[in-house]
PDB file of C-alpha atoms in Angstrom:
ATOM      1  CA  MET L  14     -79.270 -40.035-113.205  1.00 65.00           C
ATOM      2  CA  ASP L  15     -75.851 -38.812-112.712  1.00 74.00           C
ATOM      3  CA  PHE L  16     -75.863 -36.662-115.733  1.00 74.00           C
ATOM      4  CA  ILE L  17     -78.791 -34.419-114.028  1.00 83.00           C
ATOM      5  CA  PRO L  18     -77.385 -31.467-111.863  1.00 78.00           C
ATOM      6  CA  SER L  19     -79.793 -30.745-108.616  1.00 80.00           C
ATOM      7  CA  LEU L  20     -82.405 -28.974-108.133  1.00 86.00           C
ATOM      8  CA  PRO L  21     -81.007 -25.610-106.909  1.00 87.00           C
ATOM      9  CA  THR L  22     -78.373 -25.686-109.443  1.00 85.00           C
ATOM     10  CA  LEU L  23     -81.112 -26.481-112.373  1.00 87.00           C
ATOM     11  CA  LEU L  24     -83.202 -23.808-111.480  1.00 89.00           C
ATOM     12  CA  ALA L  25     -80.108 -21.334-111.259  1.00 87.00           C
ATOM     13  CA  PHE L  26     -79.458 -22.602-114.572  1.00 86.00           C
ATOM     14  CA  SER L  27     -83.536 -22.033-116.148  1.00 89.00           C
ATOM     15  CA  ALA L  28     -82.864 -18.301-114.652  1.00 87.00           C
ATOM     16  CA  ALA L  29     -80.127 -17.401-116.154  1.00 83.00           C
ATOM     17  CA  SER L  30     -79.948 -19.470-119.439  1.00 84.00           C
ATOM     18  CA  LEU L  31     -84.057 -17.258-119.659  1.00 85.00           C
ATOM     19  CA  LEU L  32     -82.457 -14.019-119.260  1.00 76.00           C
ATOM     20  CA  LEU L  33     -79.456 -14.838-122.038  1.00 74.00           C
ATOM     21  CA  ALA L  34     -81.635 -15.833-124.129  1.00 80.00           C
ATOM     22  CA  MET L  35     -83.662 -12.753-123.947  1.00 78.00           C
ATOM     23  CA  THR L  36     -80.411 -10.877-124.458  1.00 69.00           C
ATOM     24  CA  PRO L  37     -80.107 -10.000-128.542  1.00 69.00           C
ATOM     25  CA  GLY L  38     -77.683 -10.993-130.668  1.00 75.00           C
ATOM     26  CA  PRO L  39     -76.691 -11.893-134.214  1.00 80.00           C
ATOM     27  CA  ASP L  40     -78.912 -15.165-133.858  1.00 83.00           C
ATOM     28  CA  MET L  41     -82.068 -13.136-132.514  1.00 83.00           C
ATOM     29  CA  THR L  42     -81.248 -10.264-135.312  1.00 82.00           C
ATOM     30  CA  LEU L  43     -81.366 -12.758-137.683  1.00 87.00           C
ATOM     31  CA  SER L  44     -84.064 -14.776-136.974  1.00 88.00           C
ATOM     32  CA  ILE L  45     -85.904 -11.305-136.944  1.00 86.00           C
ATOM     33  CA  SER L  46     -85.149 -10.215-139.841  1.00 83.00           C
ATOM     34  CA  ARG L  47     -85.764 -13.489-141.786  1.00 86.00           C
ATOM     35  CA  ALA L  48     -89.393 -13.280-140.312  1.00 86.00           C
ATOM     36  CA  LEU L  49     -90.174 -10.035-141.676  1.00 81.00           C
ATOM     37  CA  ALA L  50     -88.345 -10.733-145.151  1.00 79.00           C
ATOM     38  CA  GLN L  51     -89.575 -14.218-145.670  1.00 83.00           C
ATOM     39  CA  GLY L  52     -92.050 -14.920-143.036  1.00 83.00           C
ATOM     40  CA  LYS L  53     -92.382 -17.086-139.842  1.00 87.00           C
ATOM     41  CA  LYS L  54     -91.679 -20.487-141.610  1.00 90.00           C
ATOM     42  CA  ALA L  55     -88.304 -19.579-142.561  1.00 90.00           C
ATOM     43  CA  ALA L  56     -87.810 -17.288-139.235  1.00 91.00           C
ATOM     44  CA  LEU L  57     -88.375 -21.088-137.607  1.00 93.00           C
ATOM     45  CA  PHE L  58     -85.795 -22.457-139.767  1.00 95.00           C
ATOM     46  CA  VAL L  59     -83.473 -20.619-138.896  1.00 93.00           C
ATOM     47  CA  VAL L  60     -84.340 -21.052-135.009  1.00 93.00           C
ATOM     48  CA  LEU L  61     -83.527 -24.557-135.733  1.00 95.00           C
ATOM     49  CA  GLY L  62     -80.122 -23.653-137.221  1.00 95.00           C
ATOM     50  CA  THR L  63     -79.149 -21.877-134.475  1.00 93.00           C
ATOM     51  CA  SER L  64     -79.749 -24.475-131.810  1.00 93.00           C
ATOM     52  CA  LEU L  65     -77.906 -26.790-134.052  1.00 95.00           C
ATOM     53  CA  GLY L  66     -74.822 -24.246-133.857  1.00 92.00           C
ATOM     54  CA  ILE L  67     -74.939 -24.541-129.934  1.00 92.00           C
ATOM     55  CA  VAL L  68     -75.813 -28.124-130.149  1.00 93.00           C
ATOM     56  CA  VAL L  69     -71.756 -28.457-131.713  1.00 93.00           C
ATOM     57  CA  HIS L  70     -70.715 -26.011-129.413  1.00 91.00           C
ATOM     58  CA  THR L  71     -71.737 -27.787-126.152  1.00 91.00           C
ATOM     59  CA  PHE L  72     -70.508 -31.325-127.946  1.00 92.00           C
ATOM     60  CA  LEU L  73     -67.045 -28.701-128.251  1.00 88.00           C
ATOM     61  CA  VAL L  74     -66.999 -27.515-124.456  1.00 86.00           C
ATOM     62  CA  ALA L  75     -68.125 -30.752-123.084  1.00 85.00           C
ATOM     63  CA  PHE L  76     -64.979 -32.859-125.276  1.00 86.00           C
ATOM     64  CA  GLY L  77     -62.880 -29.445-124.490  1.00 83.00           C
ATOM     65  CA  VAL L  78     -62.035 -29.103-127.903  1.00 73.00           C
ATOM     66  CA  SER L  79     -63.243 -24.946-127.324  1.00 69.00           C
ATOM     67  CA  ALA L  80     -60.457 -25.097-124.474  1.00 75.00           C
ATOM     68  CA  LEU L  81     -58.064 -25.778-127.702  1.00 74.00           C
ATOM     69  CA  ILE L  82     -59.637 -23.320-129.983  1.00 69.00           C
ATOM     70  CA  THR L  83     -59.325 -20.288-128.044  1.00 67.00           C
ATOM     71  CA  ALA L  84     -55.760 -21.602-126.427  1.00 76.00           C
ATOM     72  CA  SER L  85     -54.346 -21.514-130.409  1.00 79.00           C
ATOM     73  CA  PRO L  86     -54.259 -17.749-131.042  1.00 79.00           C
ATOM     74  CA  LEU L  87     -53.866 -19.094-134.942  1.00 82.00           C
ATOM     75  CA  ALA L  88     -57.210 -20.739-134.382  1.00 76.00           C
ATOM     76  CA  PHE L  89     -58.994 -18.065-132.929  1.00 73.00           C
ATOM     77  CA  THR L  90     -58.139 -15.954-135.585  1.00 79.00           C
ATOM     78  CA  ILE L  91     -59.157 -17.877-138.304  1.00 81.00           C
ATOM     79  CA  LEU L  92     -62.309 -18.244-136.019  1.00 71.00           C
ATOM     80  CA  LYS L  93     -63.348 -14.759-135.741  1.00 76.00           C
ATOM     81  CA  THR L  94     -62.425 -13.942-138.704  1.00 83.00           C
ATOM     82  CA  GLY L  95     -64.760 -16.416-140.551  1.00 80.00           C
ATOM     83  CA  GLY L  96     -67.524 -15.104-137.793  1.00 74.00           C
ATOM     84  CA  ALA L  97     -67.243 -11.625-139.233  1.00 81.00           C
ATOM     85  CA  ALA L  98     -66.648 -12.092-142.472  1.00 84.00           C
ATOM     86  CA  TYR L  99     -70.246 -13.608-141.993  1.00 77.00           C
ATOM     87  CA  LEU L 100     -72.067 -11.611-140.666  1.00 76.00           C
ATOM     88  CA  LEU L 101     -71.230  -8.797-142.943  1.00 85.00           C
ATOM     89  CA  TRP L 102     -71.856 -10.886-145.826  1.00 82.00           C
ATOM     90  CA  LEU L 103     -75.365 -10.695-144.146  1.00 76.00           C
ATOM     91  CA  ALA L 104     -75.527  -6.879-143.337  1.00 81.00           C
ATOM     92  CA  ILE L 105     -74.904  -6.965-147.465  1.00 85.00           C
ATOM     93  CA  GLN L 106     -77.626  -9.098-148.077  1.00 77.00           C
ATOM     94  CA  ALA L 107     -80.178  -7.369-146.041  1.00 74.00           C
ATOM     95  CA  ILE L 108     -79.291  -4.517-148.039  1.00 81.00           C
ATOM     96  CA  ARG L 109     -79.236  -5.733-151.415  1.00 79.00           C
ATOM     97  CA  PHE L 110     -82.212  -8.492-150.896  1.00 65.00           C
ATOM     98  CA  GLY L 111     -84.249  -7.591-148.000  1.00 63.00           C
ATOM     99  CA  SER L 112     -87.770  -6.576-147.440  1.00 55.00           C
ATOM    100  CA  SER L 113     -87.970  -4.357-150.367  1.00 46.00           C
ATOM    101  CA  LEU L 114     -88.468  -7.401-152.049  1.00 38.00           C
ATOM    102  CA  SER L 115     -91.682  -8.828-152.652  1.00 39.00           C
ATOM    103  CA  VAL L 116     -92.167 -12.178-150.356  1.00 39.00           C
ATOM    104  CA  LYS L 117     -92.715 -14.618-153.937  1.00 40.00           C
ATOM    105  CA  LYS L 118     -89.114 -13.370-155.120  1.00 37.00           C
ATOM    106  CA  VAL L 119     -87.345 -13.616-151.656  1.00 44.00           C
ATOM    107  CA  ASP L 120     -88.550 -17.322-151.324  1.00 44.00           C
ATOM    108  CA  GLU L 121     -87.781 -18.196-155.495  1.00 41.00           C
ATOM    109  CA  ALA L 122     -84.704 -16.893-154.958  1.00 46.00           C
ATOM    110  CA  ARG L 123     -83.297 -18.210-150.781  1.00 56.00           C
ATOM    111  CA  GLY L 124     -86.381 -19.289-149.129  1.00 67.00           C
ATOM    112  CA  THR L 125     -85.326 -22.752-148.670  1.00 86.00           C
ATOM    113  CA  PRO L 126     -85.616 -24.501-145.418  1.00 90.00           C
ATOM    114  CA  LEU L 127     -82.025 -25.974-146.200  1.00 92.00           C
ATOM    115  CA  THR L 128     -80.578 -22.388-147.004  1.00 91.00           C
ATOM    116  CA  ASN L 129     -82.291 -20.800-143.788  1.00 92.00           C
ATOM    117  CA  VAL L 130     -81.438 -23.809-141.781  1.00 94.00           C
ATOM    118  CA  SER L 131     -77.549 -23.426-142.646  1.00 94.00           C
ATOM    119  CA  THR L 132     -77.388 -19.687-142.117  1.00 91.00           C
ATOM    120  CA  GLY L 133     -78.317 -20.140-139.201  1.00 92.00           C
ATOM    121  CA  PHE L 134     -76.453 -22.859-137.737  1.00 95.00           C
ATOM    122  CA  TRP L 135     -73.260 -21.062-139.291  1.00 92.00           C
ATOM    123  CA  VAL L 136     -73.659 -17.800-137.828  1.00 88.00           C
ATOM    124  CA  ASN L 137     -73.615 -19.207-134.424  1.00 87.00           C
ATOM    125  CA  LEU L 138     -70.931 -21.663-135.600  1.00 87.00           C
ATOM    126  CA  LEU L 139     -68.604 -18.987-136.352  1.00 84.00           C
ATOM    127  CA  ASN L 140     -69.508 -16.345-133.653  1.00 79.00           C
ATOM    128  CA  PRO L 141     -66.405 -17.119-130.816  1.00 76.00           C
ATOM    129  CA  LYS L 142     -68.557 -15.101-128.088  1.00 71.00           C
ATOM    130  CA  VAL L 143     -71.111 -18.119-128.024  1.00 78.00           C
ATOM    131  CA  ILE L 144     -67.696 -20.521-127.987  1.00 79.00           C
ATOM    132  CA  ILE L 145     -66.158 -18.363-125.275  1.00 75.00           C
ATOM    133  CA  PHE L 146     -69.455 -18.045-123.410  1.00 74.00           C
ATOM    134  CA  PHE L 147     -69.890 -21.423-123.001  1.00 80.00           C
ATOM    135  CA  MET L 148     -66.648 -22.229-121.736  1.00 77.00           C
ATOM    136  CA  THR L 149     -67.169 -19.896-119.139  1.00 74.00           C
ATOM    137  CA  PHE L 150     -71.134 -20.221-118.310  1.00 77.00           C
ATOM    138  CA  LEU L 151     -72.102 -24.106-118.930  1.00 79.00           C
ATOM    139  CA  PRO L 152     -68.786 -25.146-116.791  1.00 77.00           C
ATOM    140  CA  GLN L 153     -70.184 -22.465-113.353  1.00 76.00           C
ATOM    141  CA  PHE L 154     -72.790 -25.316-113.181  1.00 80.00           C
ATOM    142  CA  VAL L 155     -70.542 -28.215-112.832  1.00 78.00           C
ATOM    143  CA  THR L 156     -67.291 -29.656-110.186  1.00 73.00           C
ATOM    144  CA  ALA L 157     -64.540 -30.269-111.933  1.00 64.00           C
ATOM    145  CA  GLY L 158     -63.914 -33.232-109.850  1.00 68.00           C
ATOM    146  CA  ASP L 159     -67.610 -34.849-110.760  1.00 71.00           C
ATOM    147  CA  PRO L 160     -67.031 -37.984-112.710  1.00 77.00           C
ATOM    148  CA  ALA L 161     -70.047 -37.346-115.014  1.00 79.00           C
ATOM    149  CA  VAL L 162     -68.957 -33.961-115.972  1.00 80.00           C
ATOM    150  CA  THR L 163     -69.011 -34.337-119.314  1.00 83.00           C
ATOM    151  CA  HIS L 164     -72.289 -35.800-118.961  1.00 86.00           C
ATOM    152  CA  LYS L 165     -73.721 -33.209-117.449  1.00 86.00           C
ATOM    153  CA  LEU L 166     -72.448 -30.434-119.672  1.00 86.00           C
ATOM    154  CA  LEU L 167     -73.971 -32.132-122.522  1.00 90.00           C
ATOM    155  CA  PHE L 168     -77.103 -32.250-120.519  1.00 91.00           C
ATOM    156  CA  LEU L 169     -77.402 -28.314-119.625  1.00 90.00           C
ATOM    157  CA  GLY L 170     -75.764 -27.370-123.114  1.00 90.00           C
ATOM    158  CA  PHE L 171     -79.235 -29.657-124.581  1.00 93.00           C
ATOM    159  CA  PHE L 172     -81.348 -27.888-122.171  1.00 93.00           C
ATOM    160  CA  PHE L 173     -80.131 -24.490-122.743  1.00 91.00           C
ATOM    161  CA  ILE L 174     -81.571 -24.955-126.143  1.00 92.00           C
ATOM    162  CA  LEU L 175     -84.505 -26.629-124.743  1.00 93.00           C
ATOM    163  CA  ILE L 176     -85.124 -23.092-122.702  1.00 91.00           C
ATOM    164  CA  GLY L 177     -84.117 -21.030-125.716  1.00 89.00           C
ATOM    165  CA  MET L 178     -86.055 -22.138-128.678  1.00 90.00           C
ATOM    166  CA  PRO L 179     -89.685 -21.081-127.010  1.00 91.00           C
ATOM    167  CA  VAL L 180     -88.221 -17.699-126.485  1.00 89.00           C
ATOM    168  CA  ASN L 181     -86.982 -17.442-129.704  1.00 89.00           C
ATOM    169  CA  THR L 182     -90.172 -18.693-131.151  1.00 91.00           C
ATOM    170  CA  ILE L 183     -92.278 -15.882-129.569  1.00 90.00           C
ATOM    171  CA  VAL L 184     -90.124 -13.601-130.591  1.00 86.00           C
ATOM    172  CA  VAL L 185     -90.345 -15.032-134.453  1.00 88.00           C
ATOM    173  CA  LEU L 186     -94.113 -14.997-134.200  1.00 88.00           C
ATOM    174  CA  ALA L 187     -94.558 -11.862-133.314  1.00 85.00           C
ATOM    175  CA  ALA L 188     -92.052 -10.188-135.849  1.00 81.00           C
ATOM    176  CA  ASP L 189     -94.166 -12.174-138.078  1.00 76.00           C
ATOM    177  CA  GLY L 190     -97.532 -10.796-136.396  1.00 77.00           C
ATOM    178  CA  LEU L 191     -95.979  -7.335-137.820  1.00 72.00           C
ATOM    179  CA  ALA L 192     -95.010  -8.117-141.375  1.00 65.00           C
ATOM    180  CA  SER L 193     -98.941  -7.853-143.025  1.00 66.00           C
ATOM    181  CA  TRP L 194     -98.818  -3.951-141.548  1.00 73.00           C
ATOM    182  CA  LEU L 195     -94.790  -3.298-143.010  1.00 63.00           C
ATOM    183  CA  GLN L 196     -95.435  -4.674-146.115  1.00 63.00           C
ATOM    184  CA  LYS L 197     -98.126  -1.744-146.467  1.00 69.00           C
ATOM    185  CA  ASN L 198     -95.668   0.872-145.699  1.00 70.00           C
ATOM    186  CA  ARG L 199     -92.835  -0.050-147.511  1.00 68.00           C
ATOM    187  CA  SER L 200     -90.097   2.804-146.392  1.00 77.00           C
ATOM    188  CA  VAL L 201     -90.351   1.218-142.874  1.00 71.00           C
ATOM    189  CA  MET L 202     -89.470  -1.896-144.342  1.00 68.00           C
ATOM    190  CA  ARG L 203     -86.908  -1.096-145.874  1.00 76.00           C
ATOM    191  CA  GLY L 204     -86.000   1.078-142.850  1.00 80.00           C
ATOM    192  CA  LEU L 205     -85.507  -1.959-141.114  1.00 72.00           C
ATOM    193  CA  ASP L 206     -83.402  -3.673-143.806  1.00 76.00           C
ATOM    194  CA  TYR L 207     -80.696  -1.092-142.952  1.00 84.00           C
ATOM    195  CA  THR L 208     -81.462  -1.426-139.509  1.00 81.00           C
ATOM    196  CA  PHE L 209     -80.441  -5.220-139.557  1.00 74.00           C
ATOM    197  CA  ALA L 210     -77.855  -4.776-141.701  1.00 82.00           C
ATOM    198  CA  SER L 211     -75.991  -2.137-139.019  1.00 85.00           C
ATOM    199  CA  VAL L 212     -76.916  -4.211-136.391  1.00 77.00           C
ATOM    200  CA  PHE L 213     -75.085  -7.541-138.066  1.00 76.00           C
ATOM    201  CA  SER L 214     -72.057  -4.820-138.882  1.00 85.00           C
ATOM    202  CA  ILE L 215     -72.160  -4.098-135.419  1.00 85.00           C
ATOM    203  CA  PHE L 216     -71.853  -7.769-134.264  1.00 76.00           C
ATOM    204  CA  ALA L 217     -69.323  -8.288-137.199  1.00 81.00           C
ATOM    205  CA  VAL L 218     -66.850  -5.399-135.527  1.00 84.00           C
ATOM    206  CA  LYS L 219     -67.525  -6.764-132.321  1.00 77.00           C
ATOM    207  CA  ILE L 220     -66.723 -10.361-133.224  1.00 73.00           C
ATOM    208  CA  PHE L 221     -63.637  -9.440-134.877  1.00 77.00           C
ATOM    209  CA  LEU L 222     -62.127  -7.459-131.431  1.00 79.00           C
ATOM    210  CA  THR L 223     -62.865 -10.571-128.731  1.00 69.00           C
ATOM    211  CA  HIS L 224     -59.609 -11.826-127.323  1.00 67.00           C
ATOM    212  CA  SER L 225     -59.599 -15.360-126.762  1.00 60.00           C
ATOM    213  CA  ARG L 226     -58.215 -14.342-123.022  1.00 57.00           C
TER     214      ARG L 226
END
């Protein structure tokens, strides 16, 4: 199986991926927010959506499309503007329809599995930082002249998802465990809405200021 890197490379990649998976970002912020507002089931669908976004980025890197996007100023500007706008929209939604609503009302309004998967998917797909990260991170673990480089990049991308999903699941379950206590402390819940809205806004600004070079 030529697409599987050597054991030392795989161990190094696993350690780096684990650390990166534990680093907070827009996807983790979204899953925690959704766990507190709608429960662990909704948040796990968000995790599924963010993972599907990484699948797309993996294919983009493996087949060189990401390099084309970052090399085109117009394409990169459109991508980062769309990603920043989407995170700002999520910030507004967190304030307007956040945890201050009852769980039942949120579930009826916006809690479908498809909606949660889609939200997680677009958060990752429209984040140019993820593209740049995958372009700079994954190639470090392959050799340019390797005839199986494309297959190895695909393998590493999916392996990254395999490592990251358990971490995100643990984060979601921990957040869901606090939900019952937080539901009894509405002021704390509302404070979290504004906190998540602020974090989404900060990420939106950082994404918009991201440079392709």
